[in-house]
Amino acid sequence: MDWLDEVNEKIKRKNQILFSKDSLILQELDLFIMNQSRKAVTLWALKLAEETALLLSEKYPNEKRPYEAYKWSKMWAQGEIKMPMAKRKILDCHALAKELENKEDGALCHAVGQSCSVVHTVRHAMGYPIYELTSIVYRLGADNCKEAVEKRVNEYTEKLLKISENHLFDNINWADFINQR
């Protein structure tokens, strides 16, 4: 069984989320993430959240919740605000996902929310790929998504590797709770 067989099984069972951290295609990425510094993973997650929040802003110009979740989580990561303020924005982003009829965009909202939650704990790091890859399958269909999904998983790894190897997180004023780990 390969990862696409897993996805097709989930579609057959009418699952809303088509990947998990245990999905075959995500196992190497999960291991890679767990071997990176907290700062590197947090910066990676925030960059992914920003990309997607901006994409959603273009599609829904009057909808600010995904970008606000990103913005407030970034402020939380930098110690400018406390967790409850950012948490509210993250939950608002997840709420938008449930309001949207478009499953692809709903999955992207969840991806942003999960990515923003990495500020709290890196255990949320796999949430972004799980939801974004689900969105790709919704957009392209299971029969046409293989190349796009595999390419995107490689992009996650490349982006995190670049952040880690180049210490792009060093010039950021991190909150004390992130600096301590």
mmCIF file with all atom_site columns, N, CA, C and O in Angstrom, residues 22-62:
data_model
loop_
_atom_site.group_PDB
_atom_site.id
_atom_site.type_symbol
_atom_site.label_atom_id
_atom_site.label_alt_id
_atom_site.label_comp_id
_atom_site.label_asym_id
_atom_site.label_entity_id
_atom_site.label_seq_id
_atom_site.pdbx_PDB_ins_code
_atom_site.Cartn_x
_atom_site.Cartn_y
_atom_site.Cartn_z
_atom_site.occupancy
_atom_site.B_iso_or_equiv
_atom_site.pdbx_formal_charge
_atom_site.auth_seq_id
_atom_site.auth_comp_id
_atom_site.auth_asym_id
_atom_site.auth_atom_id
_atom_site.pdbx_PDB_model_num
ATOM 1   N N  . ASP A 1 22 ? 0.979   9.874  10.566 1.00 0.00 ? 22 ASP A N  1
ATOM 2   C CA . ASP A 1 22 ? 1.426   8.510  10.300 1.00 0.00 ? 22 ASP A CA 1
ATOM 3   C C  . ASP A 1 22 ? 1.321   8.120  8.829  1.00 0.00 ? 22 ASP A C  1
ATOM 4   O O  . ASP A 1 22 ? 1.689   7.003  8.458  1.00 0.00 ? 22 ASP A O  1
ATOM 5   N N  . SER A 1 23 ? 0.820   9.018  7.985  1.00 0.00 ? 23 SER A N  1
ATOM 6   C CA . SER A 1 23 ? 0.740   8.727  6.553  1.00 0.00 ? 23 SER A CA 1
ATOM 7   C C  . SER A 1 23 ? 2.131   8.414  6.022  1.00 0.00 ? 23 SER A C  1
ATOM 8   O O  . SER A 1 23 ? 3.114   9.068  6.395  1.00 0.00 ? 23 SER A O  1
ATOM 9   N N  . LEU A 1 24 ? 2.196   7.448  5.159  1.00 0.00 ? 24 LEU A N  1
ATOM 10  C CA . LEU A 1 24 ? 3.492   7.022  4.613  1.00 0.00 ? 24 LEU A CA 1
ATOM 11  C C  . LEU A 1 24 ? 4.282   8.176  4.019  1.00 0.00 ? 24 LEU A C  1
ATOM 12  O O  . LEU A 1 24 ? 5.482   8.292  4.244  1.00 0.00 ? 24 LEU A O  1
ATOM 13  N N  . ILE A 1 25 ? 3.613   9.049  3.309  1.00 0.00 ? 25 ILE A N  1
ATOM 14  C CA . ILE A 1 25 ? 4.310   10.145 2.642  1.00 0.00 ? 25 ILE A CA 1
ATOM 15  C C  . ILE A 1 25 ? 4.861   11.185 3.627  1.00 0.00 ? 25 ILE A C  1
ATOM 16  O O  . ILE A 1 25 ? 5.760   11.944 3.301  1.00 0.00 ? 25 ILE A O  1
ATOM 17  N N  . LEU A 1 26 ? 4.356   11.205 4.843  1.00 0.00 ? 26 LEU A N  1
ATOM 18  C CA . LEU A 1 26 ? 4.770   12.228 5.816  1.00 0.00 ? 26 LEU A CA 1
ATOM 19  C C  . LEU A 1 26 ? 5.723   11.710 6.888  1.00 0.00 ? 26 LEU A C  1
ATOM 20  O O  . LEU A 1 26 ? 6.183   12.492 7.726  1.00 0.00 ? 26 LEU A O  1
ATOM 21  N N  . GLN A 1 27 ? 6.047   10.449 6.889  1.00 0.00 ? 27 GLN A N  1
ATOM 22  C CA . GLN A 1 27 ? 6.876   9.895  7.960  1.00 0.00 ? 27 GLN A CA 1
ATOM 23  C C  . GLN A 1 27 ? 8.278   10.489 7.997  1.00 0.00 ? 27 GLN A C  1
ATOM 24  O O  . GLN A 1 27 ? 8.775   10.839 9.058  1.00 0.00 ? 27 GLN A O  1
ATOM 25  N N  . GLU A 1 28 ? 8.916   10.644 6.838  1.00 0.00 ? 28 GLU A N  1
ATOM 26  C CA . GLU A 1 28 ? 10.256  11.238 6.817  1.00 0.00 ? 28 GLU A CA 1
ATOM 27  C C  . GLU A 1 28 ? 10.218  12.702 7.249  1.00 0.00 ? 28 GLU A C  1
ATOM 28  O O  . GLU A 1 28 ? 11.096  13.162 7.974  1.00 0.00 ? 28 GLU A O  1
ATOM 29  N N  . LEU A 1 29 ? 9.215   13.431 6.791  1.00 0.00 ? 29 LEU A N  1
ATOM 30  C CA . LEU A 1 29 ? 9.079   14.832 7.179  1.00 0.00 ? 29 LEU A CA 1
ATOM 31  C C  . LEU A 1 29 ? 8.882   14.952 8.684  1.00 0.00 ? 29 LEU A C  1
ATOM 32  O O  . LEU A 1 29 ? 9.508   15.795 9.328  1.00 0.00 ? 29 LEU A O  1
ATOM 33  N N  . ASP A 1 30 ? 8.048   14.103 9.257  1.00 0.00 ? 30 ASP A N  1
ATOM 34  C CA . ASP A 1 30 ? 7.811   14.128 10.703 1.00 0.00 ? 30 ASP A CA 1
ATOM 35  C C  . ASP A 1 30 ? 9.115   13.901 11.460 1.00 0.00 ? 30 ASP A C  1
ATOM 36  O O  . ASP A 1 30 ? 9.420   14.632 12.409 1.00 0.00 ? 30 ASP A O  1
ATOM 37  N N  . LEU A 1 31 ? 9.898   12.933 11.049 1.00 0.00 ? 31 LEU A N  1
ATOM 38  C CA . LEU A 1 31 ? 11.181  12.657 11.688 1.00 0.00 ? 31 LEU A CA 1
ATOM 39  C C  . LEU A 1 31 ? 12.126  13.843 11.527 1.00 0.00 ? 31 LEU A C  1
ATOM 40  O O  . LEU A 1 31 ? 12.811  14.246 12.474 1.00 0.00 ? 31 LEU A O  1
ATOM 41  N N  . PHE A 1 32 ? 12.140  14.433 10.342 1.00 0.00 ? 32 PHE A N  1
ATOM 42  C CA . PHE A 1 32 ? 12.996  15.584 10.080 1.00 0.00 ? 32 PHE A CA 1
ATOM 43  C C  . PHE A 1 32 ? 12.621  16.762 10.980 1.00 0.00 ? 32 PHE A C  1
ATOM 44  O O  . PHE A 1 32 ? 13.489  17.402 11.572 1.00 0.00 ? 32 PHE A O  1
ATOM 45  N N  . ILE A 1 33 ? 11.337  17.024 11.098 1.00 0.00 ? 33 ILE A N  1
ATOM 46  C CA . ILE A 1 33 ? 10.867  18.117 11.947 1.00 0.00 ? 33 ILE A CA 1
ATOM 47  C C  . ILE A 1 33 ? 11.299  17.899 13.391 1.00 0.00 ? 33 ILE A C  1
ATOM 48  O O  . ILE A 1 33 ? 11.774  18.821 14.062 1.00 0.00 ? 33 ILE A O  1
ATOM 49  N N  . MET A 1 34 ? 11.154  16.686 13.883 1.00 0.00 ? 34 MET A N  1
ATOM 50  C CA . MET A 1 34 ? 11.480  16.389 15.287 1.00 0.00 ? 34 MET A CA 1
ATOM 51  C C  . MET A 1 34 ? 12.969  16.533 15.584 1.00 0.00 ? 34 MET A C  1
ATOM 52  O O  . MET A 1 34 ? 13.359  16.654 16.736 1.00 0.00 ? 34 MET A O  1
ATOM 53  N N  . ASN A 1 35 ? 13.795  16.560 14.546 1.00 0.00 ? 35 ASN A N  1
ATOM 54  C CA . ASN A 1 35 ? 15.240  16.701 14.737 1.00 0.00 ? 35 ASN A CA 1
ATOM 55  C C  . ASN A 1 35 ? 15.731  18.125 14.487 1.00 0.00 ? 35 ASN A C  1
ATOM 56  O O  . ASN A 1 35 ? 16.934  18.358 14.427 1.00 0.00 ? 35 ASN A O  1
ATOM 57  N N  . GLN A 1 36 ? 14.806  19.064 14.357 1.00 0.00 ? 36 GLN A N  1
ATOM 58  C CA . GLN A 1 36 ? 15.167  20.468 14.140 1.00 0.00 ? 36 GLN A CA 1
ATOM 59  C C  . GLN A 1 36 ? 14.961  21.259 15.436 1.00 0.00 ? 36 GLN A C  1
ATOM 60  O O  . GLN A 1 36 ? 14.219  20.845 16.323 1.00 0.00 ? 36 GLN A O  1
ATOM 61  N N  . SER A 1 37 ? 15.562  22.418 15.495 1.00 0.00 ? 37 SER A N  1
ATOM 62  C CA . SER A 1 37 ? 15.386  23.271 16.671 1.00 0.00 ? 37 SER A CA 1
ATOM 63  C C  . SER A 1 37 ? 13.968  23.839 16.705 1.00 0.00 ? 37 SER A C  1
ATOM 64  O O  . SER A 1 37 ? 13.315  23.968 15.663 1.00 0.00 ? 37 SER A O  1
ATOM 65  N N  . ARG A 1 38 ? 13.540  24.182 17.890 1.00 0.00 ? 38 ARG A N  1
ATOM 66  C CA . ARG A 1 38 ? 12.208  24.766 18.035 1.00 0.00 ? 38 ARG A CA 1
ATOM 67  C C  . ARG A 1 38 ? 12.094  26.069 17.243 1.00 0.00 ? 38 ARG A C  1
ATOM 68  O O  . ARG A 1 38 ? 11.072  26.341 16.615 1.00 0.00 ? 38 ARG A O  1
ATOM 69  N N  . LYS A 1 39 ? 13.123  26.870 17.260 1.00 0.00 ? 39 LYS A N  1
ATOM 70  C CA . LYS A 1 39 ? 13.101  28.140 16.536 1.00 0.00 ? 39 LYS A CA 1
ATOM 71  C C  . LYS A 1 39 ? 12.966  27.903 15.031 1.00 0.00 ? 39 LYS A C  1
ATOM 72  O O  . LYS A 1 39 ? 12.201  28.596 14.352 1.00 0.00 ? 39 LYS A O  1
ATOM 73  N N  . ALA A 1 40 ? 13.698  26.940 14.498 1.00 0.00 ? 40 ALA A N  1
ATOM 74  C CA . ALA A 1 40 ? 13.630  26.648 13.069 1.00 0.00 ? 40 ALA A CA 1
ATOM 75  C C  . ALA A 1 40 ? 12.231  26.182 12.681 1.00 0.00 ? 40 ALA A C  1
ATOM 76  O O  . ALA A 1 40 ? 11.661  26.657 11.693 1.00 0.00 ? 40 ALA A O  1
ATOM 77  N N  . VAL A 1 41 ? 11.659  25.287 13.469 1.00 0.00 ? 41 VAL A N  1
ATOM 78  C CA . VAL A 1 41 ? 10.327  24.759 13.148 1.00 0.00 ? 41 VAL A CA 1
ATOM 79  C C  . VAL A 1 41 ? 9.273   25.852 13.291 1.00 0.00 ? 41 VAL A C  1
ATOM 80  O O  . VAL A 1 41 ? 8.352   25.949 12.474 1.00 0.00 ? 41 VAL A O  1
ATOM 81  N N  . THR A 1 42 ? 9.417   26.701 14.300 1.00 0.00 ? 42 THR A N  1
ATOM 82  C CA . THR A 1 42 ? 8.452   27.781 14.491 1.00 0.00 ? 42 THR A CA 1
ATOM 83  C C  . THR A 1 42 ? 8.503   28.767 13.330 1.00 0.00 ? 42 THR A C  1
ATOM 84  O O  . THR A 1 42 ? 7.461   29.165 12.798 1.00 0.00 ? 42 THR A O  1
ATOM 85  N N  . LEU A 1 43 ? 9.691   29.144 12.908 1.00 0.00 ? 43 LEU A N  1
ATOM 86  C CA . LEU A 1 43 ? 9.810   30.058 11.776 1.00 0.00 ? 43 LEU A CA 1
ATOM 87  C C  . LEU A 1 43 ? 9.243   29.417 10.502 1.00 0.00 ? 43 LEU A C  1
ATOM 88  O O  . LEU A 1 43 ? 8.504   30.058 9.749  1.00 0.00 ? 43 LEU A O  1
ATOM 89  N N  . TRP A 1 44 ? 9.561   28.144 10.275 1.00 0.00 ? 44 TRP A N  1
ATOM 90  C CA . TRP A 1 44 ? 9.028   27.401 9.125  1.00 0.00 ? 44 TRP A CA 1
ATOM 91  C C  . TRP A 1 44 ? 7.500   27.417 9.135  1.00 0.00 ? 44 TRP A C  1
ATOM 92  O O  . TRP A 1 44 ? 6.869   27.727 8.126  1.00 0.00 ? 44 TRP A O  1
ATOM 93  N N  . ALA A 1 45 ? 6.933   27.122 10.283 1.00 0.00 ? 45 ALA A N  1
ATOM 94  C CA . ALA A 1 45 ? 5.473   27.073 10.403 1.00 0.00 ? 45 ALA A CA 1
ATOM 95  C C  . ALA A 1 45 ? 4.852   28.447 10.165 1.00 0.00 ? 45 ALA A C  1
ATOM 96  O O  . ALA A 1 45 ? 3.827   28.564 9.480  1.00 0.00 ? 45 ALA A O  1
ATOM 97  N N  . LEU A 1 46 ? 5.462   29.484 10.707 1.00 0.00 ? 46 LEU A N  1
ATOM 98  C CA . LEU A 1 46 ? 4.918   30.829 10.514 1.00 0.00 ? 46 LEU A CA 1
ATOM 99  C C  . LEU A 1 46 ? 5.020   31.269 9.051  1.00 0.00 ? 46 LEU A C  1
ATOM 100 O O  . LEU A 1 46 ? 4.121   31.933 8.539  1.00 0.00 ? 46 LEU A O  1
ATOM 101 N N  . LYS A 1 47 ? 6.086   30.896 8.390  1.00 0.00 ? 47 LYS A N  1
ATOM 102 C CA . LYS A 1 47 ? 6.205   31.235 6.961  1.00 0.00 ? 47 LYS A CA 1
ATOM 103 C C  . LYS A 1 47 ? 5.129   30.519 6.143  1.00 0.00 ? 47 LYS A C  1
ATOM 104 O O  . LYS A 1 47 ? 4.532   31.109 5.236  1.00 0.00 ? 47 LYS A O  1
ATOM 105 N N  . LEU A 1 48 ? 4.869   29.257 6.461  1.00 0.00 ? 48 LEU A N  1
ATOM 106 C CA . LEU A 1 48 ? 3.811   28.524 5.766  1.00 0.00 ? 48 LEU A CA 1
ATOM 107 C C  . LEU A 1 48 ? 2.446   29.159 6.051  1.00 0.00 ? 48 LEU A C  1
ATOM 108 O O  . LEU A 1 48 ? 1.625   29.299 5.144  1.00 0.00 ? 48 LEU A O  1
ATOM 109 N N  . ALA A 1 49 ? 2.230   29.526 7.301  1.00 0.00 ? 49 ALA A N  1
ATOM 110 C CA . ALA A 1 49 ? 0.962   30.166 7.670  1.00 0.00 ? 49 ALA A CA 1
ATOM 111 C C  . ALA A 1 49 ? 0.783   31.479 6.916  1.00 0.00 ? 49 ALA A C  1
ATOM 112 O O  . ALA A 1 49 ? -0.308  31.762 6.401  1.00 0.00 ? 49 ALA A O  1
ATOM 113 N N  . GLU A 1 50 ? 1.836   32.266 6.836  1.00 0.00 ? 50 GLU A N  1
ATOM 114 C CA . GLU A 1 50 ? 1.749   33.554 6.126  1.00 0.00 ? 50 GLU A CA 1
ATOM 115 C C  . GLU A 1 50 ? 1.419   33.342 4.648  1.00 0.00 ? 50 GLU A C  1
ATOM 116 O O  . GLU A 1 50 ? 0.538   34.021 4.100  1.00 0.00 ? 50 GLU A O  1
ATOM 117 N N  . GLU A 1 51 ? 2.121   32.419 3.987  1.00 0.00 ? 51 GLU A N  1
ATOM 118 C CA . GLU A 1 51 ? 1.857   32.119 2.569  1.00 0.00 ? 51 GLU A CA 1
ATOM 119 C C  . GLU A 1 51 ? 0.382   31.818 2.334  1.00 0.00 ? 51 GLU A C  1
ATOM 120 O O  . GLU A 1 51 ? -0.243  32.338 1.426  1.00 0.00 ? 51 GLU A O  1
ATOM 121 N N  . THR A 1 52 ? -0.124  30.926 3.163  1.00 0.00 ? 52 THR A N  1
ATOM 122 C CA . THR A 1 52 ? -1.496  30.454 2.970  1.00 0.00 ? 52 THR A CA 1
ATOM 123 C C  . THR A 1 52 ? -2.506  31.520 3.360  1.00 0.00 ? 52 THR A C  1
ATOM 124 O O  . THR A 1 52 ? -3.536  31.679 2.704  1.00 0.00 ? 52 THR A O  1
ATOM 125 N N  . ALA A 1 53 ? -2.226  32.263 4.416  1.00 0.00 ? 53 ALA A N  1
ATOM 126 C CA . ALA A 1 53 ? -3.130  33.334 4.830  1.00 0.00 ? 53 ALA A CA 1
ATOM 127 C C  . ALA A 1 53 ? -3.232  34.394 3.729  1.00 0.00 ? 53 ALA A C  1
ATOM 128 O O  . ALA A 1 53 ? -4.322  34.902 3.450  1.00 0.00 ? 53 ALA A O  1
ATOM 129 N N  . LEU A 1 54 ? -2.115  34.699 3.096  1.00 0.00 ? 54 LEU A N  1
ATOM 130 C CA . LEU A 1 54 ? -2.140  35.673 1.993  1.00 0.00 ? 54 LEU A CA 1
ATOM 131 C C  . LEU A 1 54 ? -2.921  35.124 0.807  1.00 0.00 ? 54 LEU A C  1
ATOM 132 O O  . LEU A 1 54 ? -3.688  35.861 0.172  1.00 0.00 ? 54 LEU A O  1
ATOM 133 N N  . LEU A 1 55 ? -2.763  33.855 0.511  1.00 0.00 ? 55 LEU A N  1
ATOM 134 C CA . LEU A 1 55 ? -3.525  33.227 -0.566 1.00 0.00 ? 55 LEU A CA 1
ATOM 135 C C  . LEU A 1 55 ? -5.023  33.289 -0.288 1.00 0.00 ? 55 LEU A C  1
ATOM 136 O O  . LEU A 1 55 ? -5.817  33.643 -1.164 1.00 0.00 ? 55 LEU A O  1
ATOM 137 N N  . LEU A 1 56 ? -5.400  32.992 0.952  1.00 0.00 ? 56 LEU A N  1
ATOM 138 C CA . LEU A 1 56 ? -6.820  33.055 1.330  1.00 0.00 ? 56 LEU A CA 1
ATOM 139 C C  . LEU A 1 56 ? -7.335  34.497 1.296  1.00 0.00 ? 56 LEU A C  1
ATOM 140 O O  . LEU A 1 56 ? -8.484  34.737 0.943  1.00 0.00 ? 56 LEU A O  1
ATOM 141 N N  . SER A 1 57 ? -6.479  35.464 1.646  1.00 0.00 ? 57 SER A N  1
ATOM 142 C CA . SER A 1 57 ? -6.875  36.880 1.590  1.00 0.00 ? 57 SER A CA 1
ATOM 143 C C  . SER A 1 57 ? -7.182  37.324 0.168  1.00 0.00 ? 57 SER A C  1
ATOM 144 O O  . SER A 1 57 ? -8.066  38.149 -0.053 1.00 0.00 ? 57 SER A O  1
ATOM 145 N N  . GLU A 1 58 ? -6.441  36.775 -0.785 1.00 0.00 ? 58 GLU A N  1
ATOM 146 C CA . GLU A 1 58 ? -6.701  37.102 -2.191 1.00 0.00 ? 58 GLU A CA 1
ATOM 147 C C  . GLU A 1 58 ? -8.049  36.533 -2.628 1.00 0.00 ? 58 GLU A C  1
ATOM 148 O O  . GLU A 1 58 ? -8.797  37.186 -3.346 1.00 0.00 ? 58 GLU A O  1
ATOM 149 N N  . LYS A 1 59 ? -8.337  35.333 -2.188 1.00 0.00 ? 59 LYS A N  1
ATOM 150 C CA . LYS A 1 59 ? -9.579  34.681 -2.591 1.00 0.00 ? 59 LYS A CA 1
ATOM 151 C C  . LYS A 1 59 ? -10.790 35.249 -1.860 1.00 0.00 ? 59 LYS A C  1
ATOM 152 O O  . LYS A 1 59 ? -11.880 35.312 -2.411 1.00 0.00 ? 59 LYS A O  1
ATOM 153 N N  . TYR A 1 60 ? -10.587 35.638 -0.596 1.00 0.00 ? 60 TYR A N  1
ATOM 154 C CA . TYR A 1 60 ? -11.653 36.185 0.250  1.00 0.00 ? 60 TYR A CA 1
ATOM 155 C C  . TYR A 1 60 ? -11.186 37.539 0.804  1.00 0.00 ? 60 TYR A C  1
ATOM 156 O O  . TYR A 1 60 ? -10.768 37.632 1.956  1.00 0.00 ? 60 TYR A O  1
ATOM 157 N N  . PRO A 1 61 ? -11.230 38.590 -0.012 1.00 0.00 ? 61 PRO A N  1
ATOM 158 C CA . PRO A 1 61 ? -10.651 39.881 0.399  1.00 0.00 ? 61 PRO A CA 1
ATOM 159 C C  . PRO A 1 61 ? -11.262 40.486 1.671  1.00 0.00 ? 61 PRO A C  1
ATOM 160 O O  . PRO A 1 61 ? -10.589 41.252 2.356  1.00 0.00 ? 61 PRO A O  1
ATOM 161 N N  . ASN A 1 62 ? -12.491 40.153 1.986  1.00 0.00 ? 62 ASN A N  1
ATOM 162 C CA . ASN A 1 62 ? -13.113 40.714 3.190  1.00 0.00 ? 62 ASN A CA 1
ATOM 163 C C  . ASN A 1 62 ? -12.914 39.839 4.428  1.00 0.00 ? 62 ASN A C  1
ATOM 164 O O  . ASN A 1 62 ? -13.368 40.198 5.507  1.00 0.00 ? 62 ASN A O  1
#
